């Protein structure tokens, strides 16, 4: 086929315009100065019943700069080596195959989790050099095998009894572990993430913040689900600031503003901090339905929903639920909505509360946000458009 000179010139010009447009579309995922929109994908979500079932095909890869597969269980120690569970790794392989078939630009990471109420696997491994080397070897082999871009160390929480346990040497062992993982990843051009708490006790006793932030690429912050049902107090799960009724020492500064500012004050560059956003509702049962303000006494978790365990609702379920006769209120200090119906009380994120948090990310020049979980968003479009919260954050 022959083209005239002017025709060829037009076609070449159109080609370059399309190429630039495509590059801009790819780059737009990391808009606003390279900020990341990281999306946790729950490894359990393909097993969720009914409309809650969510697979790698549903992840909005056009919105997420990174997807973190959260996760695989801590590997088992056998005969001087660590081994990941074969069944879990097979599921990971199928997931990665689907993601890579759908997108060549999204980054893929894996989160390695401890499970169980007395989990000491990280403590034992990190303290013993032989086990630490074996752990790093197992992780590097996993990353190479599936072409992953990095790993998140999800150690909850070292050297403290706040949640799972730990031993007194964890504070130093954590640095040894991150040093060894960093050394292994550096030559492979892969990223190291650390899942970090904002509890004052953990920040004081478990972390050497400056050292952590020198070693890792990003700290993914646990700035959601900060108000356990065991407190027996109705409260929003990710408050911006604390309220006057919160006087207990560890709780009094467990909020987004104090948590982020403490990480920064302790020596972490803001650009390495990734703010966690929970796309779920946390429900309580009120002790007295007539007393329903923030801080009201409760007797435990709220009623169990269709998809998850007692007291937690993914956004795609709660957005329908609260439109069926619930009264909606707003906590002006915590800066989050909550809804009440009878003796049921639920806090959740909406575009208003997320907007406040996004402004805070901009103000503090943080590295971006991470969603817990992307599969909790309204991916079916039950309440309107699909993935409304993820899309709002992306835009």
PDB file of N, CA and C in Angstrom, residues 40-112:
ATOM      1  N   UNK A  40      -4.857  -3.586  48.535  1.00  0.00           N
ATOM      2  CA  UNK A  40      -4.774  -4.930  49.093  1.00  0.00           C
ATOM      3  C   UNK A  40      -5.850  -5.801  48.442  1.00  0.00           C
ATOM      4  N   UNK A  41      -5.452  -6.998  48.042  1.00  0.00           N
ATOM      5  CA  UNK A  41      -6.388  -8.016  47.596  1.00  0.00           C
ATOM      6  C   UNK A  41      -6.354  -9.137  48.619  1.00  0.00           C
ATOM      7  N   UNK A  42      -7.494  -9.464  49.203  1.00  0.00           N
ATOM      8  CA  UNK A  42      -7.541 -10.519  50.211  1.00  0.00           C
ATOM      9  C   UNK A  42      -7.488 -11.887  49.547  1.00  0.00           C
ATOM     10  N   UNK A  43      -6.524 -12.704  49.961  1.00  0.00           N
ATOM     11  CA  UNK A  43      -6.403 -14.046  49.384  1.00  0.00           C
ATOM     12  C   UNK A  43      -7.610 -14.921  49.705  1.00  0.00           C
ATOM     13  N   UNK A  44      -8.419 -14.496  50.689  1.00  0.00           N
ATOM     14  CA  UNK A  44      -9.626 -15.249  51.041  1.00  0.00           C
ATOM     15  C   UNK A  44     -10.836 -14.856  50.201  1.00  0.00           C
ATOM     16  N   UNK A  45     -10.768 -13.730  49.495  1.00  0.00           N
ATOM     17  CA  UNK A  45     -11.968 -13.209  48.824  1.00  0.00           C
ATOM     18  C   UNK A  45     -12.523 -14.120  47.729  1.00  0.00           C
ATOM     19  N   UNK A  46     -11.691 -14.919  47.014  1.00  0.00           N
ATOM     20  CA  UNK A  46     -12.312 -15.835  46.038  1.00  0.00           C
ATOM     21  C   UNK A  46     -13.171 -16.914  46.688  1.00  0.00           C
ATOM     22  N   UNK A  47     -13.007 -17.105  48.011  1.00  0.00           N
ATOM     23  CA  UNK A  47     -13.787 -18.120  48.724  1.00  0.00           C
ATOM     24  C   UNK A  47     -15.024 -17.537  49.396  1.00  0.00           C
ATOM     25  N   UNK A  48     -15.224 -16.220  49.294  1.00  0.00           N
ATOM     26  CA  UNK A  48     -16.387 -15.589  49.913  1.00  0.00           C
ATOM     27  C   UNK A  48     -17.663 -16.069  49.228  1.00  0.00           C
ATOM     28  N   UNK A  49     -18.692 -16.274  50.014  1.00  0.00           N
ATOM     29  CA  UNK A  49     -19.929 -16.829  49.465  1.00  0.00           C
ATOM     30  C   UNK A  49     -20.743 -15.783  48.692  1.00  0.00           C
ATOM     31  N   UNK A  50     -21.559 -16.279  47.789  1.00  0.00           N
ATOM     32  CA  UNK A  50     -22.530 -15.439  47.088  1.00  0.00           C
ATOM     33  C   UNK A  50     -21.911 -14.302  46.306  1.00  0.00           C
ATOM     34  N   UNK A  51     -22.568 -13.134  46.392  1.00  0.00           N
ATOM     35  CA  UNK A  51     -22.109 -11.964  45.655  1.00  0.00           C
ATOM     36  C   UNK A  51     -20.791 -11.411  46.189  1.00  0.00           C
ATOM     37  N   UNK A  52     -20.320 -11.906  47.303  1.00  0.00           N
ATOM     38  CA  UNK A  52     -19.050 -11.438  47.844  1.00  0.00           C
ATOM     39  C   UNK A  52     -17.837 -12.064  47.193  1.00  0.00           C
ATOM     40  N   UNK A  53     -18.037 -13.089  46.384  1.00  0.00           N
ATOM     41  CA  UNK A  53     -16.888 -13.742  45.747  1.00  0.00           C
ATOM     42  C   UNK A  53     -16.187 -12.759  44.812  1.00  0.00           C
ATOM     43  N   UNK A  54     -14.873 -12.683  44.967  1.00  0.00           N
ATOM     44  CA  UNK A  54     -14.089 -11.668  44.247  1.00  0.00           C
ATOM     45  C   UNK A  54     -12.784 -12.325  43.815  1.00  0.00           C
ATOM     46  N   UNK A  55     -12.439 -12.183  42.556  1.00  0.00           N
ATOM     47  CA  UNK A  55     -11.223 -12.816  42.046  1.00  0.00           C
ATOM     48  C   UNK A  55     -10.307 -11.771  41.414  1.00  0.00           C
ATOM     49  N   UNK A  56      -9.190 -12.238  40.901  1.00  0.00           N
ATOM     50  CA  UNK A  56      -8.236 -11.345  40.248  1.00  0.00           C
ATOM     51  C   UNK A  56      -8.849 -10.643  39.040  1.00  0.00           C
ATOM     52  N   UNK A  57      -9.891 -11.209  38.479  1.00  0.00           N
ATOM     53  CA  UNK A  57     -10.551 -10.583  37.320  1.00  0.00           C
ATOM     54  C   UNK A  57     -11.324  -9.325  37.692  1.00  0.00           C
ATOM     55  N   UNK A  58     -11.706  -9.194  38.972  1.00  0.00           N
ATOM     56  CA  UNK A  58     -12.505  -8.044  39.401  1.00  0.00           C
ATOM     57  C   UNK A  58     -11.657  -6.857  39.849  1.00  0.00           C
ATOM     58  N   UNK A  59     -10.378  -7.036  40.086  1.00  0.00           N
ATOM     59  CA  UNK A  59      -9.534  -5.934  40.586  1.00  0.00           C
ATOM     60  C   UNK A  59      -9.470  -4.826  39.536  1.00  0.00           C
ATOM     61  N   UNK A  60      -9.777  -3.572  39.904  1.00  0.00           N
ATOM     62  CA  UNK A  60      -9.707  -2.472  38.931  1.00  0.00           C
ATOM     63  C   UNK A  60      -8.262  -2.035  38.698  1.00  0.00           C
ATOM     64  N   UNK A  61      -7.559  -2.783  37.866  1.00  0.00           N
ATOM     65  CA  UNK A  61      -6.127  -2.538  37.653  1.00  0.00           C
ATOM     66  C   UNK A  61      -5.862  -1.188  37.008  1.00  0.00           C
ATOM     67  N   UNK A  62      -6.867  -0.614  36.372  1.00  0.00           N
ATOM     68  CA  UNK A  62      -6.699   0.713  35.792  1.00  0.00           C
ATOM     69  C   UNK A  62      -6.660   1.799  36.864  1.00  0.00           C
ATOM     70  N   UNK A  63      -7.035   1.460  38.086  1.00  0.00           N
ATOM     71  CA  UNK A  63      -7.039   2.423  39.190  1.00  0.00           C
ATOM     72  C   UNK A  63      -5.871   2.223  40.148  1.00  0.00           C
ATOM     73  N   UNK A  64      -5.444   0.987  40.351  1.00  0.00           N
ATOM     74  CA  UNK A  64      -4.404   0.664  41.339  1.00  0.00           C
ATOM     75  C   UNK A  64      -3.015   0.765  40.711  1.00  0.00           C
ATOM     76  N   UNK A  65      -2.105   1.466  41.368  1.00  0.00           N
ATOM     77  CA  UNK A  65      -0.709   1.481  40.907  1.00  0.00           C
ATOM     78  C   UNK A  65      -0.007   0.203  41.331  1.00  0.00           C
ATOM     79  N   UNK A  66      -0.426  -0.359  42.480  1.00  0.00           N
ATOM     80  CA  UNK A  66       0.155  -1.577  43.027  1.00  0.00           C
ATOM     81  C   UNK A  66      -0.980  -2.439  43.568  1.00  0.00           C
ATOM     82  N   UNK A  67      -0.841  -3.750  43.439  1.00  0.00           N
ATOM     83  CA  UNK A  67      -1.763  -4.670  44.093  1.00  0.00           C
ATOM     84  C   UNK A  67      -0.933  -5.564  45.026  1.00  0.00           C
ATOM     85  N   UNK A  68      -1.354  -5.627  46.278  1.00  0.00           N
ATOM     86  CA  UNK A  68      -0.647  -6.452  47.263  1.00  0.00           C
ATOM     87  C   UNK A  68      -1.520  -7.648  47.601  1.00  0.00           C
ATOM     88  N   UNK A  69      -1.029  -8.812  47.294  1.00  0.00           N
ATOM     89  CA  UNK A  69      -1.730 -10.068  47.590  1.00  0.00           C
ATOM     90  C   UNK A  69      -1.536 -10.359  49.074  1.00  0.00           C
ATOM     91  N   UNK A  70      -2.626 -10.200  49.834  1.00  0.00           N
ATOM     92  CA  UNK A  70      -2.534 -10.318  51.293  1.00  0.00           C
ATOM     93  C   UNK A  70      -3.423 -11.472  51.737  1.00  0.00           C
ATOM     94  N   UNK A  71      -2.803 -12.603  51.948  1.00  0.00           N
ATOM     95  CA  UNK A  71      -1.408 -12.841  51.715  1.00  0.00           C
ATOM     96  C   UNK A  71      -1.206 -14.344  51.797  1.00  0.00           C
ATOM     97  N   UNK A  72       0.017 -14.722  52.010  1.00  0.00           N
ATOM     98  CA  UNK A  72       0.334 -16.121  52.261  1.00  0.00           C
ATOM     99  C   UNK A  72       0.809 -16.258  53.704  1.00  0.00           C
ATOM    100  N   UNK A  73       0.528 -17.410  54.281  1.00  0.00           N
ATOM    101  CA  UNK A  73       0.890 -17.644  55.679  1.00  0.00           C
ATOM    102  C   UNK A  73       2.399 -17.772  55.822  1.00  0.00           C
ATOM    103  N   UNK A  74       2.863 -17.505  57.010  1.00  0.00           N
ATOM    104  CA  UNK A  74       4.281 -17.611  57.315  1.00  0.00           C
ATOM    105  C   UNK A  74       4.763 -19.026  56.973  1.00  0.00           C
ATOM    106  N   UNK A  75       5.937 -19.138  56.326  1.00  0.00           N
ATOM    107  CA  UNK A  75       6.404 -20.462  55.906  1.00  0.00           C
ATOM    108  C   UNK A  75       6.769 -21.358  57.094  1.00  0.00           C
ATOM    109  N   UNK A  76       6.745 -22.653  56.837  1.00  0.00           N
ATOM    110  CA  UNK A  76       7.035 -23.644  57.874  1.00  0.00           C
ATOM    111  C   UNK A  76       8.529 -23.978  57.871  1.00  0.00           C
ATOM    112  N   UNK A  77       9.087 -24.095  59.070  1.00  0.00           N
ATOM    113  CA  UNK A  77      10.506 -24.433  59.236  1.00  0.00           C
ATOM    114  C   UNK A  77      10.679 -25.949  59.253  1.00  0.00           C
ATOM    115  N   UNK A  78      11.437 -26.472  58.280  1.00  0.00           N
ATOM    116  CA  UNK A  78      11.675 -27.912  58.210  1.00  0.00           C
ATOM    117  C   UNK A  78      13.097 -28.172  57.720  1.00  0.00           C
ATOM    118  N   UNK A  79      13.858 -28.945  58.488  1.00  0.00           N
ATOM    119  CA  UNK A  79      15.189 -29.417  58.080  1.00  0.00           C
ATOM    120  C   UNK A  79      16.099 -28.288  57.608  1.00  0.00           C
ATOM    121  N   UNK A  80      16.092 -27.177  58.335  1.00  0.00           N
ATOM    122  CA  UNK A  80      17.006 -26.081  58.038  1.00  0.00           C
ATOM    123  C   UNK A  80      16.567 -25.130  56.950  1.00  0.00           C
ATOM    124  N   UNK A  81      15.302 -25.266  56.483  1.00  0.00           N
ATOM    125  CA  UNK A  81      14.802 -24.360  55.443  1.00  0.00           C
ATOM    126  C   UNK A  81      13.352 -23.977  55.749  1.00  0.00           C
ATOM    127  N   UNK A  82      12.901 -22.896  55.094  1.00  0.00           N
ATOM    128  CA  UNK A  82      11.507 -22.477  55.205  1.00  0.00           C
ATOM    129  C   UNK A  82      10.764 -22.872  53.934  1.00  0.00           C
ATOM    130  N   UNK A  83       9.532 -23.367  54.113  1.00  0.00           N
ATOM    131  CA  UNK A  83       8.716 -23.793  52.985  1.00  0.00           C
ATOM    132  C   UNK A  83       7.320 -23.175  53.104  1.00  0.00           C
ATOM    133  N   UNK A  84       6.869 -22.546  52.009  1.00  0.00           N
ATOM    134  CA  UNK A  84       5.512 -22.022  51.972  1.00  0.00           C
ATOM    135  C   UNK A  84       4.533 -23.157  51.686  1.00  0.00           C
ATOM    136  N   UNK A  85       3.298 -22.971  52.109  1.00  0.00           N
ATOM    137  CA  UNK A  85       2.257 -23.962  51.902  1.00  0.00           C
ATOM    138  C   UNK A  85       1.980 -24.136  50.405  1.00  0.00           C
ATOM    139  N   UNK A  86       2.060 -25.379  49.926  1.00  0.00           N
ATOM    140  CA  UNK A  86       1.911 -25.647  48.489  1.00  0.00           C
ATOM    141  C   UNK A  86       0.568 -25.197  47.937  1.00  0.00           C
ATOM    142  N   UNK A  87      -0.497 -25.459  48.687  1.00  0.00           N
ATOM    143  CA  UNK A  87      -1.831 -25.085  48.212  1.00  0.00           C
ATOM    144  C   UNK A  87      -1.959 -23.574  48.077  1.00  0.00           C
ATOM    145  N   UNK A  88      -1.420 -22.841  49.061  1.00  0.00           N
ATOM    146  CA  UNK A  88      -1.468 -21.378  48.988  1.00  0.00           C
ATOM    147  C   UNK A  88      -0.656 -20.858  47.802  1.00  0.00           C
ATOM    148  N   UNK A  89       0.492 -21.465  47.566  1.00  0.00           N
ATOM    149  CA  UNK A  89       1.347 -21.005  46.475  1.00  0.00           C
ATOM    150  C   UNK A  89       0.711 -21.288  45.121  1.00  0.00           C
ATOM    151  N   UNK A  90       0.000 -22.381  45.003  1.00  0.00           N
ATOM    152  CA  UNK A  90      -0.717 -22.665  43.753  1.00  0.00           C
ATOM    153  C   UNK A  90      -1.787 -21.610  43.484  1.00  0.00           C
ATOM    154  N   UNK A  91      -2.493 -21.210  44.549  1.00  0.00           N
ATOM    155  CA  UNK A  91      -3.500 -20.149  44.381  1.00  0.00           C
ATOM    156  C   UNK A  91      -2.836 -18.834  43.993  1.00  0.00           C
ATOM    157  N   UNK A  92      -1.685 -18.564  44.604  1.00  0.00           N
ATOM    158  CA  UNK A  92      -0.936 -17.353  44.251  1.00  0.00           C
ATOM    159  C   UNK A  92      -0.543 -17.371  42.782  1.00  0.00           C
ATOM    160  N   UNK A  93      -0.063 -18.517  42.311  1.00  0.00           N
ATOM    161  CA  UNK A  93       0.357 -18.623  40.914  1.00  0.00           C
ATOM    162  C   UNK A  93      -0.773 -18.357  39.944  1.00  0.00           C
ATOM    163  N   UNK A  94      -1.951 -18.899  40.215  1.00  0.00           N
ATOM    164  CA  UNK A  94      -3.103 -18.672  39.352  1.00  0.00           C
ATOM    165  C   UNK A  94      -3.510 -17.197  39.361  1.00  0.00           C
ATOM    166  N   UNK A  95      -3.459 -16.590  40.540  1.00  0.00           N
ATOM    167  CA  UNK A  95      -3.782 -15.169  40.686  1.00  0.00           C
ATOM    168  C   UNK A  95      -2.820 -14.306  39.862  1.00  0.00           C
ATOM    169  N   UNK A  96      -1.512 -14.541  40.011  1.00  0.00           N
ATOM    170  CA  UNK A  96      -0.510 -13.752  39.305  1.00  0.00           C
ATOM    171  C   UNK A  96      -0.650 -13.923  37.785  1.00  0.00           C
ATOM    172  N   UNK A  97      -0.930 -15.127  37.343  1.00  0.00           N
ATOM    173  CA  UNK A  97      -1.118 -15.376  35.913  1.00  0.00           C
ATOM    174  C   UNK A  97      -2.244 -14.493  35.366  1.00  0.00           C
ATOM    175  N   UNK A  98      -3.341 -14.403  36.105  1.00  0.00           N
ATOM    176  CA  UNK A  98      -4.472 -13.579  35.671  1.00  0.00           C
ATOM    177  C   UNK A  98      -4.122 -12.104  35.653  1.00  0.00           C
ATOM    178  N   UNK A  99      -3.458 -11.636  36.720  1.00  0.00           N
ATOM    179  CA  UNK A  99      -3.093 -10.213  36.799  1.00  0.00           C
ATOM    180  C   UNK A  99      -2.185  -9.824  35.646  1.00  0.00           C
ATOM    181  N   UNK A 100      -1.185 -10.637  35.378  1.00  0.00           N
ATOM    182  CA  UNK A 100      -0.219 -10.294  34.333  1.00  0.00           C
ATOM    183  C   UNK A 100      -0.838 -10.375  32.941  1.00  0.00           C
ATOM    184  N   UNK A 101      -1.840 -11.227  32.781  1.00  0.00           N
ATOM    185  CA  UNK A 101      -2.553 -11.277  31.500  1.00  0.00           C
ATOM    186  C   UNK A 101      -3.390 -10.027  31.295  1.00  0.00           C
ATOM    187  N   UNK A 102      -3.813  -9.410  32.397  1.00  0.00           N
ATOM    188  CA  UNK A 102      -4.673  -8.231  32.310  1.00  0.00           C
ATOM    189  C   UNK A 102      -3.894  -6.928  32.255  1.00  0.00           C
ATOM    190  N   UNK A 103      -2.705  -6.880  32.862  1.00  0.00           N
ATOM    191  CA  UNK A 103      -1.961  -5.618  32.930  1.00  0.00           C
ATOM    192  C   UNK A 103      -0.459  -5.880  32.938  1.00  0.00           C
ATOM    193  N   UNK A 104       0.255  -5.097  32.157  1.00  0.00           N
ATOM    194  CA  UNK A 104       1.718  -5.192  32.143  1.00  0.00           C
ATOM    195  C   UNK A 104       2.361  -4.069  32.956  1.00  0.00           C
ATOM    196  N   UNK A 105       1.542  -3.193  33.530  1.00  0.00           N
ATOM    197  CA  UNK A 105       2.088  -2.021  34.231  1.00  0.00           C
ATOM    198  C   UNK A 105       1.889  -2.053  35.747  1.00  0.00           C
ATOM    199  N   UNK A 106       0.848  -2.700  36.234  1.00  0.00           N
ATOM    200  CA  UNK A 106       0.599  -2.688  37.676  1.00  0.00           C
ATOM    201  C   UNK A 106       1.705  -3.461  38.403  1.00  0.00           C
ATOM    202  N   UNK A 107       2.119  -2.962  39.555  1.00  0.00           N
ATOM    203  CA  UNK A 107       3.127  -3.655  40.361  1.00  0.00           C
ATOM    204  C   UNK A 107       2.435  -4.707  41.224  1.00  0.00           C
ATOM    205  N   UNK A 108       3.084  -5.845  41.357  1.00  0.00           N
ATOM    206  CA  UNK A 108       2.544  -6.932  42.165  1.00  0.00           C
ATOM    207  C   UNK A 108       3.451  -7.205  43.354  1.00  0.00           C
ATOM    208  N   UNK A 109       2.847  -7.176  44.529  1.00  0.00           N
ATOM    209  CA  UNK A 109       3.581  -7.459  45.767  1.00  0.00           C
ATOM    210  C   UNK A 109       2.860  -8.575  46.516  1.00  0.00           C
ATOM    211  N   UNK A 110       3.569  -9.152  47.456  1.00  0.00           N
ATOM    212  CA  UNK A 110       2.962 -10.172  48.304  1.00  0.00           C
ATOM    213  C   UNK A 110       3.192  -9.813  49.757  1.00  0.00           C
ATOM    214  N   UNK A 111       2.193 -10.088  50.583  1.00  0.00           N
ATOM    215  CA  UNK A 111       2.289  -9.845  52.019  1.00  0.00           C
ATOM    216  C   UNK A 111       2.384 -11.192  52.728  1.00  0.00           C
ATOM    217  N   UNK A 112       3.340 -11.315  53.638  1.00  0.00           N
ATOM    218  CA  UNK A 112       3.535 -12.565  54.370  1.00  0.00           C
ATOM    219  C   UNK A 112       3.023 -12.372  55.788  1.00  0.00           C
TER     220      UNK A 112
END
